[in-house]
Tab-separated table of C-alpha atoms and ligand atoms in Angstrom:
chain	number	residue	atom	x	y	z
F	1	UNK	CA	116.057	113.053	94.746
F	2	UNK	CA	112.874	110.802	93.950
F	3	UNK	CA	111.333	108.505	96.683
F	4	UNK	CA	108.045	106.479	96.247
F	5	UNK	CA	105.830	106.573	99.491
F	6	UNK	CA	103.150	104.204	99.936
F	7	UNK	CA	101.555	102.782	103.040
F	8	UNK	CA	101.936	98.786	102.633
F	9	UNK	CA	99.217	95.404	104.299
F	10	UNK	CA	101.567	92.742	104.729
F	11	UNK	CA	99.324	91.307	101.618
F	12	UNK	CA	101.803	93.475	99.581
F	13	UNK	CA	98.021	96.125	99.285
F	14	UNK	CA	97.457	99.038	98.816
F	15	UNK	CA	93.912	99.918	97.816
F	16	UNK	CA	90.498	98.840	97.792
F	17	UNK	CA	87.692	100.161	95.462
F	18	UNK	CA	89.753	103.702	94.498
F	19	UNK	CA	90.647	104.224	98.142
F	20	UNK	CA	92.881	103.750	100.363
F	21	UNK	CA	92.535	100.603	102.895
F	22	UNK	CA	92.009	101.764	106.393
F	23	UNK	CA	92.592	105.159	108.346
F	24	UNK	CA	95.415	105.508	110.036
F	25	UNK	CA	95.789	109.690	111.479
F	26	UNK	CA	99.732	108.759	112.609
F	27	UNK	CA	100.531	107.704	108.843
F	28	UNK	CA	98.498	110.981	107.436
F	29	UNK	CA	101.085	112.936	109.847
F	30	UNK	CA	104.110	111.070	108.117
F	31	UNK	CA	103.261	111.306	104.861
F	32	UNK	CA	102.775	115.403	105.465
F	33	UNK	CA	105.408	115.843	107.938
F	34	UNK	CA	107.880	114.988	104.491
F	35	UNK	CA	106.095	115.418	101.911
F	36	UNK	CA	105.547	119.339	102.745
F	37	UNK	CA	106.624	122.104	100.731
F	38	UNK	CA	107.484	119.735	98.157
F	39	UNK	CA	106.615	117.768	94.767
F	40	UNK	CA	103.760	114.864	94.342
F	41	UNK	CA	103.667	112.845	91.623
F	42	UNK	CA	100.027	111.240	91.444
F	43	UNK	CA	98.386	109.298	89.044
F	44	UNK	CA	95.187	110.352	87.802
F	45	UNK	CA	92.944	108.125	89.950
F	46	UNK	CA	95.092	109.138	93.035
F	47	UNK	CA	93.699	112.298	92.670
F	48	UNK	CA	90.542	111.857	92.163
F	49	UNK	CA	90.475	109.771	95.804
F	50	UNK	CA	92.009	112.818	97.662
F	51	UNK	CA	88.970	113.903	100.008
F	52	UNK	CA	89.763	118.179	99.076
F	53	UNK	CA	91.412	117.481	95.205
F	54	UNK	CA	95.146	119.099	95.756
F	55	UNK	CA	97.612	118.542	98.723
F	56	UNK	CA	98.017	121.864	100.229
F	57	UNK	CA	101.846	123.233	100.378
F	58	UNK	CA	102.868	121.061	97.711
F	59	UNK	CA	103.570	120.980	93.793
F	60	UNK	CA	100.470	118.430	92.867
F	61	UNK	CA	101.675	116.730	89.460
F	62	UNK	CA	98.600	114.361	88.183
F	63	UNK	CA	99.422	112.050	85.539
F	64	UNK	CA	96.830	110.750	82.737
F	65	UNK	CA	96.124	110.215	79.685
F	66	UNK	CA	93.185	112.492	78.484
F	67	UNK	CA	94.014	114.859	77.216
F	68	UNK	CA	93.121	119.048	77.932
F	69	UNK	CA	92.726	117.769	80.995
F	70	UNK	CA	92.902	120.112	84.220
F	71	UNK	CA	92.540	120.450	87.836
F	72	UNK	CA	92.497	122.738	90.263
F	73	UNK	CA	95.674	123.521	92.050
F	74	UNK	CA	97.391	120.803	90.366
F	75	UNK	CA	99.827	120.917	86.691
F	76	UNK	CA	98.380	117.349	84.710
F	77	UNK	CA	101.417	115.630	82.731
F	78	UNK	CA	100.948	113.008	80.224
F	79	UNK	CA	103.877	111.345	81.086
F	80	UNK	CA	105.676	110.182	84.189
F	81	UNK	CA	109.048	111.518	81.428
F	82	UNK	CA	107.307	114.544	80.740
F	83	UNK	CA	106.277	114.660	85.115
F	84	UNK	CA	110.072	115.184	85.928
F	85	UNK	CA	111.396	117.396	83.156
F	86	UNK	CA	109.559	120.039	84.875
F	87	UNK	CA	111.046	119.206	88.255
F	88	UNK	CA	114.076	120.511	89.064
F	89	UNK	CA	117.679	118.828	89.990
F	90	UNK	CA	117.328	120.118	93.535
F	91	UNK	CA	113.775	119.508	93.672
F	92	UNK	CA	112.416	116.816	96.019
F	93	UNK	CA	110.086	114.035	94.494
F	94	UNK	CA	107.267	111.804	96.301
F	95	UNK	CA	105.802	109.543	94.422
F	96	UNK	CA	102.156	109.138	95.808
F	97	UNK	CA	100.568	106.297	94.490
F	98	UNK	CA	98.832	104.800	93.020
F	99	UNK	CA	99.652	101.234	91.730
F	100	UNK	CA	99.881	101.897	88.510
F	101	UNK	CA	102.168	104.231	89.938
F	102	UNK	CA	104.095	102.642	91.858
F	103	UNK	CA	104.739	99.876	89.415
F	104	UNK	CA	105.566	102.097	86.661
F	105	UNK	CA	108.276	104.193	88.586
F	106	UNK	CA	110.000	101.676	91.611
F	107	UNK	CA	112.966	100.859	89.114
F	108	UNK	CA	114.025	104.558	89.135
F	109	UNK	CA	113.841	106.300	92.172
F	110	UNK	CA	116.284	106.289	95.038
F	111	UNK	CA	114.384	106.327	98.547
F	112	UNK	CA	110.907	104.491	99.656
F	113	UNK	CA	109.220	105.535	102.584
F	114	UNK	CA	107.243	102.576	103.092
F	115	UNK	CA	104.413	102.061	105.975
F	116	UNK	CA	104.235	98.773	106.326
F	117	UNK	CA	100.482	98.732	108.041
F	118	UNK	CA	100.960	95.201	110.104
F	119	UNK	CA	97.179	93.777	109.156
F	120	UNK	CA	96.009	91.084	106.443
F	121	UNK	CA	92.976	93.067	104.156
F	122	UNK	CA	91.838	90.335	102.262
F	123	UNK	CA	89.322	92.852	100.475
F	124	UNK	CA	91.741	94.613	98.440
F	125	UNK	CA	92.338	95.623	94.901
F	126	UNK	CA	95.755	96.921	94.354
F	127	UNK	CA	98.606	96.176	94.775
F	128	UNK	CA	102.801	97.562	95.408
F	129	UNK	CA	104.874	96.209	93.457
F	130	UNK	CA	107.173	93.103	94.326
F	131	UNK	CA	110.032	94.498	95.889
F	132	UNK	CA	113.706	92.588	96.629
F	133	UNK	CA	114.382	93.879	99.415
F	134	UNK	CA	117.942	92.624	99.157
F	135	UNK	CA	118.151	95.818	96.171
F	136	UNK	CA	117.641	98.098	98.881
F	137	UNK	CA	118.948	98.987	102.703
F	138	UNK	CA	116.993	100.280	105.124
F	139	UNK	CA	117.869	103.247	106.754
F	140	UNK	CA	115.407	104.290	109.415
F	141	UNK	CA	112.678	102.149	111.004
F	142	UNK	CA	110.317	102.909	113.756
F	143	UNK	CA	107.867	100.700	114.985
F	144	UNK	CA	104.525	101.832	116.742
F	145	UNK	CA	101.379	99.696	118.604
F	146	UNK	CA	97.540	100.402	117.988
F	147	UNK	CA	96.512	102.858	119.488
F	148	UNK	CA	93.049	104.322	119.869
F	149	UNK	CA	93.217	106.602	116.658
F	150	UNK	CA	95.621	104.438	115.258
F	151	UNK	CA	93.427	100.689	114.543
F	152	UNK	CA	96.153	98.279	113.399
F	153	UNK	CA	100.486	98.797	114.826
F	154	UNK	CA	102.810	99.870	111.946
F	155	UNK	CA	106.685	100.534	111.379
F	156	UNK	CA	108.132	103.855	109.549
F	157	UNK	CA	111.220	102.072	107.349
F	158	UNK	CA	113.009	104.240	105.025
F	159	UNK	CA	114.844	102.261	102.698
F	160	UNK	CA	117.531	103.241	100.467
F	161	UNK	CA	118.805	101.870	96.643
F	162	UNK	CA	121.953	99.814	96.694
B	201	NAP	N1	98.763	103.041	100.097
B	201	NAP	C1	99.133	103.861	100.242
B	201	NAP	O1	100.064	104.597	100.397
B	201	NAP	C2	98.320	104.924	98.945
B	201	NAP	C3	98.162	105.739	97.555
B	201	NAP	C4	98.376	105.946	97.138
B	201	NAP	C5	97.170	105.337	95.990
B	201	NAP	N2	96.401	104.435	97.387
B	201	NAP	C6	95.912	103.804	96.757
B	201	NAP	O2	95.227	102.874	94.852
B	201	NAP	C7	94.919	103.136	94.685
B	201	NAP	C8	94.542	103.718	92.896
B	201	NAP	O3	95.958	102.742	92.527
B	201	NAP	P1	95.747	103.290	90.778
B	201	NAP	O4	97.009	102.006	90.299
B	201	NAP	O5	94.422	102.177	90.902
B	201	NAP	O6	95.472	104.453	90.334
B	201	NAP	P2	96.873	105.879	90.067
B	201	NAP	O7	97.947	105.035	89.817
B	201	NAP	O8	96.083	105.912	91.150
B	201	NAP	O9	96.155	106.264	88.725
B	201	NAP	C9	96.679	105.645	87.446
B	201	NAP	C10	95.424	106.792	86.476
B	201	NAP	O10	96.950	107.236	86.223
B	201	NAP	C11	97.104	108.293	85.405
B	201	NAP	N3	98.535	106.980	84.988
B	201	NAP	C12	99.141	106.369	85.785
B	201	NAP	N4	100.632	106.314	84.657
B	201	NAP	C13	100.575	107.348	83.651
B	201	NAP	C14	101.338	107.209	82.829
B	201	NAP	N5	102.675	106.841	82.721
B	201	NAP	N6	101.105	108.523	81.926
B	201	NAP	C15	99.508	109.324	81.742
B	201	NAP	N7	98.626	109.136	82.386
B	201	NAP	C16	99.038	107.512	83.943
B	201	NAP	C17	96.345	107.158	83.473
B	201	NAP	O11	94.714	107.799	84.218
B	201	NAP	P3	94.435	108.298	82.487
B	201	NAP	O12	93.187	106.217	82.885
B	201	NAP	O13	93.185	109.151	82.920
B	201	NAP	O14	94.716	108.195	82.108
B	201	NAP	C18	95.926	105.656	84.967
B	201	NAP	O15	94.829	105.640	84.238
B	201	NAP	C19	93.673	103.755	95.363
B	201	NAP	O16	92.523	102.402	96.264
B	201	NAP	C20	94.609	104.550	96.023
B	201	NAP	O17	93.932	105.085	96.976
B	201	NAP	C21	96.730	103.545	97.933
């Protein structure tokens, strides 16, 4: 199963200046709970945005066109096809961004874990591709208010391709 996991704002934004739009600890935990023990595939820019490099206890695959690149505790691949070929049939694979990689994979994933962050970020420069939600079935939804640690309200939604 190949899934996208992403946090998207009300204006479809996902990032700004190479970083996430906001720090939502609840979403970080959600991301960790879902991906731990599994495989994550990301673009080189998203990898470079990780504060401590490779995500622990996950198989990290980083995409780059730059040959002979090496990143500690990561497998480096030159194409999405190559990345998927080194994953086994029964592996849970998560596409974790960024904008370029989401756009390149959205037509081939079966599931999306979207955290809808209920706020408009005007200064964003990275966006999720436009989704035709008629093609997806919502199978789970959990809504949460803002609190002292999570500055914006957010909803975890799981979508399966119809
Ligand atoms: N909200 C969220 O859930 C979320 C999640 C992840 C990231 N983000 C945000 O998204 C932004 C980064 O997105 P981005 O689009 O700028 O960068 P990106 O998708 O993370 O990385 C793009 C780079 O990945 C490599 N790449 C992409 N597709 C490839 C392919 N098919 N084959 C080989 N290499 C490939 C290329 O690296 P080379 O240039 O080295 O060839 C490309 O320049 C940041 O702001 C980040 O914080 C948000």
